[in-house]
Structures are given as structure tokens and as C-alpha cells.
Coordinates of C-alpha atoms and ligand atoms in Angstrom, one line a residue:
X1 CA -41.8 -21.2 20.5
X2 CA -37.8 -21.5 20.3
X3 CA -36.9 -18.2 20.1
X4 CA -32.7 -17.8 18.6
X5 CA -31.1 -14.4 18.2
X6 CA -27.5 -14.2 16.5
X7 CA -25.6 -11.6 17.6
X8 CA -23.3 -10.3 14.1
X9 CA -25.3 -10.0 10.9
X10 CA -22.1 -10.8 9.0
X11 CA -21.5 -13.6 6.5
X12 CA -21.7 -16.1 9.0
X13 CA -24.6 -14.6 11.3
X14 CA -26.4 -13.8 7.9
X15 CA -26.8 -16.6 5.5
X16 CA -26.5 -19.4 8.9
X17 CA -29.9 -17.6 10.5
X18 CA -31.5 -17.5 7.4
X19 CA -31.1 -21.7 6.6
X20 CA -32.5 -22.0 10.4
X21 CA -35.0 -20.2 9.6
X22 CA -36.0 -21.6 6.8
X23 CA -35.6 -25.4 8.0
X24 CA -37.1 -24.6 11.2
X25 CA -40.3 -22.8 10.7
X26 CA -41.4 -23.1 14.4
X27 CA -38.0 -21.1 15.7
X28 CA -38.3 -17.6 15.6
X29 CA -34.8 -16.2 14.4
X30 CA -33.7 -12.6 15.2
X31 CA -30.4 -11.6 13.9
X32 CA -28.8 -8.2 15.4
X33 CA -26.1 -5.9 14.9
X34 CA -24.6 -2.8 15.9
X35 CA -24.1 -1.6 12.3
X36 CA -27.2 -0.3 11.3
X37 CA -26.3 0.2 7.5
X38 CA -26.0 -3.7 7.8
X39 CA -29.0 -4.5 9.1
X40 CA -30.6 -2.2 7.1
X41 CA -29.5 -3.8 3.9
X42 CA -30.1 -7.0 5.0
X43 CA -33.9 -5.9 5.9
X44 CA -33.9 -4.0 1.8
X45 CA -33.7 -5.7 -2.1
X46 CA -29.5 -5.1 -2.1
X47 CA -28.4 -7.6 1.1
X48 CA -25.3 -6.7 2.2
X49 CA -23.2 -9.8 1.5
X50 CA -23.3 -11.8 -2.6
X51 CA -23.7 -15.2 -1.9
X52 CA -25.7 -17.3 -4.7
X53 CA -29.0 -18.6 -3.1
X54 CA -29.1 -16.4 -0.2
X55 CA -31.5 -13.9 -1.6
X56 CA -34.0 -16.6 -2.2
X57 CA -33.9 -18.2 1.3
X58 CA -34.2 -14.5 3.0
X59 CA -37.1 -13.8 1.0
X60 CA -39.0 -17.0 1.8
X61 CA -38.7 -16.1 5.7
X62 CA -37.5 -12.4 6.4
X63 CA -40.7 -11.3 8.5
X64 CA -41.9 -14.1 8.9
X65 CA -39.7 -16.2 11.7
X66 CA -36.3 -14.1 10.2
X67 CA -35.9 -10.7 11.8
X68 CA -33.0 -8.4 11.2
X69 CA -32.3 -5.6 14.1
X70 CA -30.7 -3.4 15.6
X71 CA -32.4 -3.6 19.3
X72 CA -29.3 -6.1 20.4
X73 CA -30.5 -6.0 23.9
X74 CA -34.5 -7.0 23.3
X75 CA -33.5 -9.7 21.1
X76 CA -30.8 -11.2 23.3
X77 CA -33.2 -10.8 26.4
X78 CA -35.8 -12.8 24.7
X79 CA -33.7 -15.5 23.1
X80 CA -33.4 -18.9 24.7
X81 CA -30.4 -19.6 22.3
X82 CA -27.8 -17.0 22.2
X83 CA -25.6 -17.3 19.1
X84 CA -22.5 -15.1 18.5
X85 CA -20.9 -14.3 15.4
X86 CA -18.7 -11.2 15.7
X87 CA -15.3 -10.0 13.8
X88 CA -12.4 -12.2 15.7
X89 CA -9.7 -9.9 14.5
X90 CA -6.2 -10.1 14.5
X91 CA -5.0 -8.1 17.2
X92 CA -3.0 -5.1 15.7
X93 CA -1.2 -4.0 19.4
X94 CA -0.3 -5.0 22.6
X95 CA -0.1 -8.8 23.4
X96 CA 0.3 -10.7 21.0
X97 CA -0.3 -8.2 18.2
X98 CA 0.1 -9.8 14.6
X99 CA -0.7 -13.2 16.1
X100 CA -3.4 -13.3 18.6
X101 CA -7.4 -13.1 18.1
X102 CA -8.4 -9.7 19.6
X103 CA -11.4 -10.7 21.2
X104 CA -12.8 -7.5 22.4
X105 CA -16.1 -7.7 20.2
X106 CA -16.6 -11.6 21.5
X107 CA -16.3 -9.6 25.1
X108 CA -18.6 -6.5 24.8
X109 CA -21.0 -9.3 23.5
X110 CA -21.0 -11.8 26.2
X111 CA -20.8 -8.5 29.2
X112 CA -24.2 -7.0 27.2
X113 CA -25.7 -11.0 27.3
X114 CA -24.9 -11.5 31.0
X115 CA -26.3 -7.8 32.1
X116 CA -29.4 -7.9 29.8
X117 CA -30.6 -11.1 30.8
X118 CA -33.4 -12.5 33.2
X119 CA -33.7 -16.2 32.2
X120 CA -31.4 -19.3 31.6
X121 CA -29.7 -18.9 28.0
X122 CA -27.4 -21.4 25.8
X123 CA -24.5 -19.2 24.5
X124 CA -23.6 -20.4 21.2
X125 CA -20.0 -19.4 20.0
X126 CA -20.2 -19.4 16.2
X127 CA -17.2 -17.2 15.4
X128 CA -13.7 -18.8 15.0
X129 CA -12.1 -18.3 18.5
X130 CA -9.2 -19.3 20.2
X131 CA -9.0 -22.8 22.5
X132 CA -10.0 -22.5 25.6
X133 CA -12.3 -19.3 24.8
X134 CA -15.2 -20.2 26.1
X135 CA -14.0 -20.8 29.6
X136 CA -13.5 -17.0 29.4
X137 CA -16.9 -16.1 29.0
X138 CA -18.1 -18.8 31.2
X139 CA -16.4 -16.4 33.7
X140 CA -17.8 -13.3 32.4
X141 CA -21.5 -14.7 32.1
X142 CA -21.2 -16.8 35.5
X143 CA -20.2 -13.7 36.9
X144 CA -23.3 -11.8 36.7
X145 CA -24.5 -12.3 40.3
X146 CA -27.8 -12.6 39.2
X147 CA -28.4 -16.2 39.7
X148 CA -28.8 -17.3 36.0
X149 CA -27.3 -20.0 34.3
X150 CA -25.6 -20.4 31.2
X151 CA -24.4 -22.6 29.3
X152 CA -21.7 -22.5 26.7
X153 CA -21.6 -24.5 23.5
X154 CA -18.8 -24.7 20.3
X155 CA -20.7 -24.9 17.0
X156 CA -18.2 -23.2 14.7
X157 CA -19.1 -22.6 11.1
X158 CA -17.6 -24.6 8.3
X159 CA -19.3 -22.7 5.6
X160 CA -17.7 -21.9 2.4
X161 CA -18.3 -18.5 1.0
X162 CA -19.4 -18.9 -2.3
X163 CA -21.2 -22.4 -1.5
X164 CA -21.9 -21.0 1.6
X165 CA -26.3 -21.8 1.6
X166 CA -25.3 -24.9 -0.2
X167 CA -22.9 -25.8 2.7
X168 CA -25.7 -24.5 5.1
X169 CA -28.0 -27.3 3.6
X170 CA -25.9 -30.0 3.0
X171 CA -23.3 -29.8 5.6
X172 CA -20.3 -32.5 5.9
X173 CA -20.7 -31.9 9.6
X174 CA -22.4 -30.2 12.3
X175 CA -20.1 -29.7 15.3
X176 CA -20.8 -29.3 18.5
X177 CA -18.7 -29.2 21.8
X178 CA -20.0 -29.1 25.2
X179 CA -19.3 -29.3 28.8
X180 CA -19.2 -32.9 30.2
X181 CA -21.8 -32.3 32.7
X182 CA -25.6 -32.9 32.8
X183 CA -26.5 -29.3 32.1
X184 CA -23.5 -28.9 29.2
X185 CA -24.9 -32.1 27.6
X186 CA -28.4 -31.0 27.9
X187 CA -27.4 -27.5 25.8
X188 CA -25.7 -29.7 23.3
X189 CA -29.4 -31.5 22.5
X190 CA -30.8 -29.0 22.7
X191 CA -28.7 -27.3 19.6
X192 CA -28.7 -30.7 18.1
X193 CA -31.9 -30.7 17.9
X194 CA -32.4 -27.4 16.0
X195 CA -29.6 -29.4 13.4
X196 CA -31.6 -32.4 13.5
X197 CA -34.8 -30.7 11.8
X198 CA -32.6 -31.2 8.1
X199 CA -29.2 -32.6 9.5
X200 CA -29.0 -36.3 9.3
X201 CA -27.8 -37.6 13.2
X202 CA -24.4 -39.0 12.0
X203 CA -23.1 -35.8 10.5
X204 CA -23.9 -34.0 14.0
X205 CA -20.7 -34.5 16.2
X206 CA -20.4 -33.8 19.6
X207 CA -17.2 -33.4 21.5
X208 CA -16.1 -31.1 24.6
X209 CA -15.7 -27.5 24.3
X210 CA -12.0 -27.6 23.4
X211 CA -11.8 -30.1 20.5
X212 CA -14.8 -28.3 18.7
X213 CA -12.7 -24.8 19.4
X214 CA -9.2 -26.3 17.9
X215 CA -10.8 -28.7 15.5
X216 CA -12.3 -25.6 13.8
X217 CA -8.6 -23.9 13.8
X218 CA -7.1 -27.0 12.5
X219 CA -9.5 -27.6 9.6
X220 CA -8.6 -23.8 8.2
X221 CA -5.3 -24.4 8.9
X222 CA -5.2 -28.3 7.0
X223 CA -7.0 -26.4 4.2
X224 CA -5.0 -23.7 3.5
X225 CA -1.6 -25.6 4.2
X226 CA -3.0 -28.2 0.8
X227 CA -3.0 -24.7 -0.8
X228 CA 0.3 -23.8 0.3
X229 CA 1.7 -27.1 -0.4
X230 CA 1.0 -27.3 -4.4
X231 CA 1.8 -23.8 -4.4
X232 CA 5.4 -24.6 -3.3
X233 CA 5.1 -27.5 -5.7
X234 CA 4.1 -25.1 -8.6
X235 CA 7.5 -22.7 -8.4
X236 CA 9.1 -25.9 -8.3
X237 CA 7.2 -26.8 -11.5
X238 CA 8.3 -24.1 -13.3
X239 CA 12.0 -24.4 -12.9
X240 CA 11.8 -27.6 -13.7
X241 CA 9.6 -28.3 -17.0
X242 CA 6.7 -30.1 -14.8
X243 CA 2.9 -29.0 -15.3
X244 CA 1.7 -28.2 -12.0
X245 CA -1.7 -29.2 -13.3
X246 CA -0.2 -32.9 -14.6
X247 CA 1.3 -33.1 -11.2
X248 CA -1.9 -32.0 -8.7
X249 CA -4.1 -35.0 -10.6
X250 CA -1.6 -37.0 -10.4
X251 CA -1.1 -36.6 -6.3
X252 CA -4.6 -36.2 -5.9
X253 CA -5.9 -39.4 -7.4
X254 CA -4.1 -41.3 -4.6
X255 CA -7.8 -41.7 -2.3
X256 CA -5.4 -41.0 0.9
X257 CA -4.7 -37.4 -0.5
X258 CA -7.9 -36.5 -2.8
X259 CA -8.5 -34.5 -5.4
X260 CA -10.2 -31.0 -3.9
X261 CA -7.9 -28.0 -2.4
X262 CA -5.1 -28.6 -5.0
X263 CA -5.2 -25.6 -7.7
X264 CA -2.3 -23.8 -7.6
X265 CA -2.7 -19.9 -7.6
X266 CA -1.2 -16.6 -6.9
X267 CA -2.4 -17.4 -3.4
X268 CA -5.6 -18.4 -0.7
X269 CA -7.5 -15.3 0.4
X270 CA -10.7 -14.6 2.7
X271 CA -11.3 -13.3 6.0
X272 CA -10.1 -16.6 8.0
X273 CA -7.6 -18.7 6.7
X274 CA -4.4 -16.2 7.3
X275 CA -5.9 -15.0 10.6
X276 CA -6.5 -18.8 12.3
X277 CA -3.5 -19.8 11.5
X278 CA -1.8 -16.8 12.7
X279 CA -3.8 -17.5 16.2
X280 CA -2.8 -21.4 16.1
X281 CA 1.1 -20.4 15.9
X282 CA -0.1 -17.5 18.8
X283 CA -1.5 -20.5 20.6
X284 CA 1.2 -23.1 20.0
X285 CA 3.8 -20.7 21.0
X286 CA 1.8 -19.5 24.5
X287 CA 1.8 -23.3 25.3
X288 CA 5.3 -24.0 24.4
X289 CA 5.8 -25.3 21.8
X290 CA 7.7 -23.4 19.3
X291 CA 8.3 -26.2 16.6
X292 CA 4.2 -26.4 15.7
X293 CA 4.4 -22.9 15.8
X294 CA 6.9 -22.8 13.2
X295 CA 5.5 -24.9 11.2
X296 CA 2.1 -24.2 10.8
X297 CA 3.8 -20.4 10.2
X298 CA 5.2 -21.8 6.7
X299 CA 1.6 -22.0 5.5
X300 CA 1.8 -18.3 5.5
X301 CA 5.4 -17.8 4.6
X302 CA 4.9 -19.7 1.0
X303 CA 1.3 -17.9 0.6
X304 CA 3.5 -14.5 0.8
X305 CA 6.0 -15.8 -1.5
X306 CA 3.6 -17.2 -4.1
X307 CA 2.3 -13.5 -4.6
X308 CA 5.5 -11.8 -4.7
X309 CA 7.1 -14.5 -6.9
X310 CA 3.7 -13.1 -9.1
X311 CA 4.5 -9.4 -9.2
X312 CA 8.2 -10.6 -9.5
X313 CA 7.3 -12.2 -12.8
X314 CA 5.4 -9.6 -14.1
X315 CA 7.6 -6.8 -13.5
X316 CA 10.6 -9.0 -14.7
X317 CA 9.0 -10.3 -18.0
X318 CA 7.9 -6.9 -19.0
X319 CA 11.7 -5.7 -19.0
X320 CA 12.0 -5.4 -15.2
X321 CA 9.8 -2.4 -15.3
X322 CA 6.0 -1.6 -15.2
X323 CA 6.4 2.5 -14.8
X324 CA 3.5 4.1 -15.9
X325 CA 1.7 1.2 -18.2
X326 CA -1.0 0.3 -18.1
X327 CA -2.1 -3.2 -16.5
X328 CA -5.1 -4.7 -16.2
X329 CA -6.5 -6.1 -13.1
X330 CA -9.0 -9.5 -13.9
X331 CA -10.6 -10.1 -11.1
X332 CA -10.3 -8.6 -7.7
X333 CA -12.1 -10.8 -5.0
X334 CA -10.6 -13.4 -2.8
X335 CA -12.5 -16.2 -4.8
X336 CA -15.2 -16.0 -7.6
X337 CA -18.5 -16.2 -6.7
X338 CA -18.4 -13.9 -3.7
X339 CA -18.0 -10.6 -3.4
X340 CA -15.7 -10.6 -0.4
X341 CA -11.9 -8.8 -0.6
X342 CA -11.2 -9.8 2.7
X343 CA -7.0 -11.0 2.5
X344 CA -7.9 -11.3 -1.2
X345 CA -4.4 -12.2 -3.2
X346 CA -5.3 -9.2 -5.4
X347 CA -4.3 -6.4 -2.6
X348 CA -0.9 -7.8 -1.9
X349 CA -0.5 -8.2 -5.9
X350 CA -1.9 -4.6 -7.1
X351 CA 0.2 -2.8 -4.4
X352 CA 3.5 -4.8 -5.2
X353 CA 2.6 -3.6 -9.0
X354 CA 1.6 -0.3 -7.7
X355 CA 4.9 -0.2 -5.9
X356 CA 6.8 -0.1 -9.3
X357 CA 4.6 2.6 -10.8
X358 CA 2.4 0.6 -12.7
X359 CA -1.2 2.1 -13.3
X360 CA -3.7 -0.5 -12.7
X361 CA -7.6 -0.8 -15.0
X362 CA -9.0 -3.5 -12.4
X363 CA -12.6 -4.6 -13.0
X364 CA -14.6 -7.5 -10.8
X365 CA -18.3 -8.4 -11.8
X366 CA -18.9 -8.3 -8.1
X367 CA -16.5 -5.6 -5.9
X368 CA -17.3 -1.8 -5.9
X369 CA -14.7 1.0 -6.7
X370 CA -14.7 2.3 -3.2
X371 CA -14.5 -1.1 -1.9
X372 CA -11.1 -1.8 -4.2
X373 CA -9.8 2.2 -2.9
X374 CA -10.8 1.4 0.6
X375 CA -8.7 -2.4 0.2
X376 CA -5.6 -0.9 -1.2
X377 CA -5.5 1.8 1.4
X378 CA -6.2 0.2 4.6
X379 CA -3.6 -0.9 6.6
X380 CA -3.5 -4.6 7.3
X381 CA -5.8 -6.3 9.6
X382 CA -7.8 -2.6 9.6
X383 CA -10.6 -4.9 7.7
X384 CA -12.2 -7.2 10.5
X385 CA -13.6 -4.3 12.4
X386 CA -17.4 -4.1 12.3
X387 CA -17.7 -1.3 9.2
X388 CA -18.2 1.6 11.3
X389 CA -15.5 1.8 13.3
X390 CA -12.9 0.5 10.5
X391 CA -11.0 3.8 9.4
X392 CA -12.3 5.6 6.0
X393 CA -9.4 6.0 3.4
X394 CA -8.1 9.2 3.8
X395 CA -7.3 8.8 0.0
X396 CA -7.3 7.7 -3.0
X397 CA -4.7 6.1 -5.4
X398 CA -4.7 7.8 -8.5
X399 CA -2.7 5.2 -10.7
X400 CA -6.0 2.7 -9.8
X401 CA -8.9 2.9 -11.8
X402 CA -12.4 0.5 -11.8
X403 CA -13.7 -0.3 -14.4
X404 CA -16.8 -2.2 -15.3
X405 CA -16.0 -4.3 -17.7
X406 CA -12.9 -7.0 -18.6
X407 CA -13.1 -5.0 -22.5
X408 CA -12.4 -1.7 -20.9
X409 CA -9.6 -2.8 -18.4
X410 CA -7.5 -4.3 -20.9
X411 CA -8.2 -1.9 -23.5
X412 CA -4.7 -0.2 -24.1
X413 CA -2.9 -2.3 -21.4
X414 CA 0.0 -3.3 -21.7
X415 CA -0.7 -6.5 -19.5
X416 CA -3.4 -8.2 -18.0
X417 CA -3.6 -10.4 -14.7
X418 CA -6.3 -12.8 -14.1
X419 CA -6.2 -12.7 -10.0
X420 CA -9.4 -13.9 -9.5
X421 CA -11.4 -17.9 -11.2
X422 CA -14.5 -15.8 -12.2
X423 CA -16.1 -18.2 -14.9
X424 CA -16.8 -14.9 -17.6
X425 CA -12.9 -14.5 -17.8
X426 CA -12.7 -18.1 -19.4
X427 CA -14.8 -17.5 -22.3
X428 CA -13.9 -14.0 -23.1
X429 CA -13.0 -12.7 -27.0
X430 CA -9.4 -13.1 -26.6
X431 CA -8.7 -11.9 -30.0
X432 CA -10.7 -8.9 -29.4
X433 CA -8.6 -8.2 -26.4
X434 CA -5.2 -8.7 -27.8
X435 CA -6.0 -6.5 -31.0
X436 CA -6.6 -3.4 -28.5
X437 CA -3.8 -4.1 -26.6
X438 CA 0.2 -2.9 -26.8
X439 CA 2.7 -5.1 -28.2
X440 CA 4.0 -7.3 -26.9
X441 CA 0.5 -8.3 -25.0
X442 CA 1.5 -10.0 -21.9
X443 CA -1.4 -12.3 -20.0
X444 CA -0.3 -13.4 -16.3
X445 CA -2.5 -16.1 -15.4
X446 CA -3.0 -16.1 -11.1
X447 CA -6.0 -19.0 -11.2
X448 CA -4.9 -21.3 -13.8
X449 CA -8.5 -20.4 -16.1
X450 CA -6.9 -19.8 -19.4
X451 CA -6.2 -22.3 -22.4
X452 CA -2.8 -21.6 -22.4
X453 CA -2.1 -22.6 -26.4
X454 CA -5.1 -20.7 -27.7
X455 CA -3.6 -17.6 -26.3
X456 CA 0.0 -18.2 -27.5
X457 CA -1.6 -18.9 -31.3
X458 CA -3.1 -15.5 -30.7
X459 CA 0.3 -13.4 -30.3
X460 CA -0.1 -13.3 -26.0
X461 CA 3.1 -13.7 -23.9
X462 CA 1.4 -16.3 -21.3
X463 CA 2.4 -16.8 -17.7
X464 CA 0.3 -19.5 -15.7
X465 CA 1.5 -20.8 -12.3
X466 CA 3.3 -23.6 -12.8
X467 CA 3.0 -24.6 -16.0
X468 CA 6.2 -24.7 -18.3
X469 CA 7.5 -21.4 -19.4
X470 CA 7.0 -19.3 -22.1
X471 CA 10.3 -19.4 -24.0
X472 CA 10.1 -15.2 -23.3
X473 CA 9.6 -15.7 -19.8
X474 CA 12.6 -18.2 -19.7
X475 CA 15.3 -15.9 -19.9
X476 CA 13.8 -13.5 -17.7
X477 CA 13.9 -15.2 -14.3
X478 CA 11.6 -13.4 -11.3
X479 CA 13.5 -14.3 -7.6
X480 CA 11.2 -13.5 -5.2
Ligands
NAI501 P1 -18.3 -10.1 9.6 O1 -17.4 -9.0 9.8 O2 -18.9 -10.2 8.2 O3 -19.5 -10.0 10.6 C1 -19.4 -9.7 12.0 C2 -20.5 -8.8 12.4 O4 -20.5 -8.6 13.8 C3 -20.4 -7.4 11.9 O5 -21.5 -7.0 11.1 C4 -20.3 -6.5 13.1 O6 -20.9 -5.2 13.0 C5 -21.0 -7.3 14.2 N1 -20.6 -7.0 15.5 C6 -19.4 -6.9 16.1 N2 -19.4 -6.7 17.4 C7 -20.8 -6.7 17.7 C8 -21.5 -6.5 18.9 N3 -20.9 -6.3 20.1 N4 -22.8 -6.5 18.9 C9 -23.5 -6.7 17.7 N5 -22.9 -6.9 16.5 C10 -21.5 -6.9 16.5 O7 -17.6 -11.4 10.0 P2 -17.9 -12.9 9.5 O8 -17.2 -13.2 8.2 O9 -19.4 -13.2 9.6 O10 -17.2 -13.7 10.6 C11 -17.6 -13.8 12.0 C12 -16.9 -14.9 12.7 O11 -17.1 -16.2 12.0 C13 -15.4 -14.7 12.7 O12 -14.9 -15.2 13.9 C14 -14.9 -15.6 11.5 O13 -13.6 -16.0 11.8 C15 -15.9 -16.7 11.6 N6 -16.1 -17.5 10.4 C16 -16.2 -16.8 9.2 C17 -16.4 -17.5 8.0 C18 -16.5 -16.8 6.7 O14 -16.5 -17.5 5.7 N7 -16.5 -15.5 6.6 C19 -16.5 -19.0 8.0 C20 -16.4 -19.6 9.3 C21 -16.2 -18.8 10.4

């Protein structure tokens, strides 16, 4: 029997194990962490990670041929497929601090693989690395002096969270990079064949080690420059009369451009998108060439702007002050369907309103109160750290409280923000809302959800990127 362990029981190592698993009854799959409150939630009822479908995989083969552990070193020693999906932080210090992946949990993995074990292994790199990464821990695992071989593959993940088993199932790709030699191109069909068992063959691609590395950068950084782009496009939108949502269908009915990625928003969130792009410019600039630096960097200049030109408009259209009202928070994670705050728009937004004294009622169906008060204290980056060594907050803020429900939040507010697409905020009693609310009742629409014309006929002030302005709002410009 194939026998795979993953090493990082994240949301990659997680929900990817458990679709092996499931497709591949006659692989046994061990997945192992060092954080045992994650694998022990992953082993209860409450998994540690919200992803729709997940649940129902993990229950059809958790004991089975899906095992969740802590013993890192009996797993990897038995595994004749070594995948690794641990936190690529951005480093925070030293070289290339701001920029560059910090690699130090992709390290301690691959020294505890190489001194652990006693037979051949494939090394699978799953996380999101830099190019040229894996020639690094060729070194470290070739350097064993032990005599064992190993060879190193590129599958990175191009899951979506939030779609992320449905992804799993029905991937657009599989991707795999090798080395161009016998043994490399005996590890890559060897992974291709664990693919193959639900994969159709022309949606597995193989390439060297490098393009699968970069191609992996490049497709988060394509994705999240689309975002970027009609998010430039929607400020432009505003100043001029044009509907943002008129012009995205318009651009994206031409088949060379496509219609998915193009909602404008108060911003792109999630644990990757900011930090692979920061690595690409880190990248681009170590090999000279500062121009693709700077211009991938613009992805994540207009993401910055888009959510202060938010806060900007809200503080500005509720007479350039939001001291001590109250203003409700819609939403809170980086995307609906997830659970994950990770870069979420909504911690750069409530601490820009919390920076003019606003007090904020925030409620999301899905993200706990200390998880929101552990967000808005943390210092940047602080997040990709496996959770026990990420610092605890040393307080709280008082003008932030959770709520559990969108009633309660707006109830008394002075405004509300809808900073995150969860479906139950499009079909709430607006009325009900806007008759417990003070006057004037402002609504500042970050995802675009809302029927804009209902709400005006009820009494609201709307906002909604990119769309023309309320006649209140015109007079009251917000420069970023
Ligand atoms: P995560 O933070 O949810 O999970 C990583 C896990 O690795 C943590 O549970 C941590 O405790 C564990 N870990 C760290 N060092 C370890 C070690 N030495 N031994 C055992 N366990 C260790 O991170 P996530 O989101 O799963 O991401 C992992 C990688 O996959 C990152 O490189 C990320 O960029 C990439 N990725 C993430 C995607 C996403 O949607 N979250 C999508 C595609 C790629």
C-alpha cells in the first residue's frame, strides 16, 4: 500500500488529504502537525477550518485510510510520498523583511525528513514557495549522508477557499514539475498517478521544477492584479457617472478577457494573494530587474488604496467624523463562505474607522469574537505562524464589539458596512434595519450585494463601489 503523509494540517494540507483519500481508497493518508489543538479538532465534530463539503469527505475516510497526528516523525518515516504544506510567511526581519517568503517552517521540515528517514521518499512541495526553492532542499535532504535518495517535485495547490473540495474534485489543472532526469521523471508518475485515480490525463501538466514554482506565483499574482484592475476602474467610475458593474460586463464579455475575477470591492483578502506577490516583486528585484518589480508592486498599491478610499468615504459622508458612533461591521471574513480572516479587507477597514474613534458592532456568521480581537490586534504578517507560536493579544479593543447577529449590529448604528458577499446580507429586512437605526442611516456597500434603489426608497444614504453617487455623497468628496 502507497502510504502519503502531509506535513501541515492547514487549509491546504487538510481538505487536499482528505479528497486523496477519498479518491484513492488503497493510499493510506496521514496528515501531521505540530499544533496539537489542530490536529485534535481535525480528529473531533468541530474541524478546524469552514469549508462547505469538507466535513462530509472527512467523515467518509478519517480512520479509515485518513489519519490526523501529531507523531510528525513516524508518519514521515513511513511515507513513501512526503507532501509539505507549512505557513510560507512573509518574513517580518532581516533580509528581505516585508518582501521575501521566510522559509524557516519549509526548513525545519525538510532537516526532520532527511534525519528521520531510512528509505527513498518523493518530497512533494505543496505550499507556495519561492522559484528555485526546491533546489534548497535538494541540498538539505541530499545532504544527509545516509545514502538515500530523494526526489523533489512542484505540485502547488490551486484551490479556492470556499470552493476549495469542489476545486479538489474538479480541478482545472493538476501541476506538476520535476527534474529532467530519469529518477525526477519517475517521481512525477508516480504523483501523477495518485491524480490520475479521478484526474482526467490532460488536465495533469508536467513541467520542470521552476515553471511549476513561478507558474503558481504568477497565477495569484494575474488573479489578484484583474481585482486590482476594476478596482482602479471603479474610483474612476465614481468620478465620472459610469457603473462599475455596466462597465466589468461590458469588458468581460470580450472571450479574450472573460467574465470571472471582475467584482469590484473594498479589496482581495486571504492568506496568499498579498504575500506572493510581495515575494515575486522580492524575486524580481534579487534578479534585477526592478521594472517587473514595480509593477507587479501596483497590484498591492491600488488594493491599499481601494480600502482607504473606503474608510475615506465613510468618515467623509458622515460629516468627516465617526467619534464615538456607532457603526456596524457586515461581514468580517476575507470572502463568504469561509471562515478565514487571513489579509481580510475588514482589518485594514475597521482599524482605519477605529482610528477616528468610531465604535464598531461587527457580526460574521462564520468568525469568532476572539478571532476578530486577535485580527485587529496583531501586528501585520504576525498571522502565518503555525497558532502556537503566533503572539496572544495582549488586549483588547474596547470600542469593538461581536455580535451575533446582522439585527443586533446595526441596531442603533449610525452606519453599516457590508465588508464581506455573505449571501444572508442580501436578503435581510431592510426596513427593519433602517427603522432602528439613527438618522440619517448611512449603508456603505464594500461587495456590491445590495439593490441599491430599494435601499434609497427606504430613507438609506447608499455608497456602493463604483456605482454613481448618491447626490449626499457628491458634495462630500473622500481623497484617499
Ligand atoms: P496554514 O497556516 O493553515 O497551515 C500550515 C500548517 O503547517 C499549520 O497548521 C502549522 O502548524 C503547520 N506547520 C508549520 N510548520 C510545521 C512543521 N515543521 N511540522 C509540522 N507542521 C508544521 O496554511 P495554509 O493556508 O494551509 O497554507 C500552506 C501553504 O499553502 C502556504 O505556503 C500557502 O501559501 C499555500 N497555499 C494556500 C492556499 C489557501 O487557500 N490557503 C491555496 C494555495 C496554496
Amino acid at each position: 500500500m502507497v502510504k502519503i503523509c502531509c506535513i501541515g494540517a492547514g487549509y491546504v494540507g487538510g481538505p487536499t488529504m482528505a479528497v486523496i483519500a477519498l479518491k484513492c481508497p488503497s493510499i493510506e493518508v496521514a496528515v501531521v502537525d505540530i499544533s496539537v489543538s489542530r490536529i485534535a479538532a481535525w480528529n473531533s465534530d468541530q474541524l478546524p477550518i469552514y469549508e462547505p463539503g469538507l466535513e462530509d469527505v472527512v467523515k467518509q475516510c478519517r480512520g479509515k485510510n485518513l489519519f490526523f497526528s501529531t507523531d510528525v516523525e513516524k508518519h514521515v518515516f513511513e511515507a513513501d510520498i512526503v507532501f509539505v504544506s507549512v505557513n510560507t510567511p512573509t518574513k517580518t526581519r532581516g533580509l528581505g523583511a516585508g518582501k521575501a517568503a521566510d522559509l524557516t517552517y519549509w526548513e525545519s521540515a525538510a532537516r526532520m525528513i532527511a534525519d528521520v528517514s531510512k528509505s527513498d521518499k518523493i518530497v512533494v512541495e505543496k505550499s507556495t514557495v519561492p522559484v528555485k526553492t526546491a533546489e534548497a532542499i535538494e541540498k538539505i535532504l541530499t545532504h544527509n549522508g545516509k545514502g538515500i535518495k530523494f526526489q523533489i517535485l512542484s505540485n502547488p495547490e490551486f484551490l479556492a477557499e470556499g470552493t476549495a473540495i469542489q476545486d479538489l474534485f474538479n480541478p482545472d489543472r493538476v501541476l506538476i514539475g520535476g527534474r529532467e532526469t530519469p529518477a525526477g521523471q519517475k517521481a512525477i508518475q508516480a504523483l501523477k498517478d495518485v491524480y490520475a485515480q479521478w484526474v482526467p490525463e490532460d488536465r495533469i501538466l508536467t513541467t520542470n521544477l521552476w515553471s511549476a514554482e513561478l507558474s503558481k506565483l504568477a497565477a495569484n499574482a494575474f488573479l489578484a492584479q484583474r481585482i486590482s484592475s476594476v478596482n482602479a476602474m471603479s474610483a474612476l467610475c465614481e468620478a465620472t457617472g459610469a457603473n462599475v458593474k455596466q462597465v466589468s460586463f461590458a469588458v468581460g464579455t470580450d472571450s479574450r478577457i472573460g467574465p470571472k475575477f471582475l467584482n469590484a470591492s473594498v479589496g482581495f483578502g486571504g492568506s496568499c494573494f498579498q504575500k506572493d506577490i510581495l515575494n515575486l516583486v522580492y524575486i524580481c528585484e534579487c534578479n534585477g530587474l526592478p521594472e517587473v518589480a514595480e509593477y507587479w508592486k501596483q497590484v498591492i498599491k491600488i488594493n491599499d488604496y481601494q480600502k482607504g478610499r473606503f474608510v475615506n468615504r465613510v468618515v467623509a459622508s458622515m460629516f468627516n467624523t465617526v467619534a464615538n458612533k456607532k457603526v456596524a461591521i457586515l461581514g468580517f471574513a476575507f470572502k463568504k463562505d469561509t471562515g478565514d480572516t487571513r489579509e481580510t479587507p475588514a482589518i485594514d477597514v475597521c482599524k482605519g474607522l477605529l482610528g477616528d474613534k468610531a465604535r464598531l458592532s461587527i457580526y460574521d456568521p462564520q468568525v469568532t469574537e476572539e478571532q476578530i480581537q486577535r485580527d485587529l490586534t496583531m501586528n501585520k504578517f504576525d498571522w502565518d505562524h503555525p497558532i502556537h507560536l503566533q503572539p496572544m493579544s495582549p488586549s483588547t479593543v474596547k470600542q469593538v464589539s461581536v455580535v451575533w447577529d446582522a439585527y443586533a449590529a446595526t441596531k442603533d448604528a449610525h452606519a453599516l458596512c457590508i465588508l464581506t458577499e455573505w449571501d444572508e446580507f442580501k436578503t435581510l429586512d431592510y426596513q427593519k434595519i433602517f427603522d432602528n437605526m439613527q438618522k440619517p442611516a448611512f449603508v456603505f456597500d464594500g461587495r456590491n450585494i445590495v439593490d441599491v434603489e430599494k435601499l434609497r426608497e427606504i430613507g438609506f444614504i447608499v455608497y456602493s463601489i463604483g456605482k454613481p453617487l448618491d447626490p449626499w455623497l457628491k458634495d462630500m468628496p473622500a481623497v484617499a
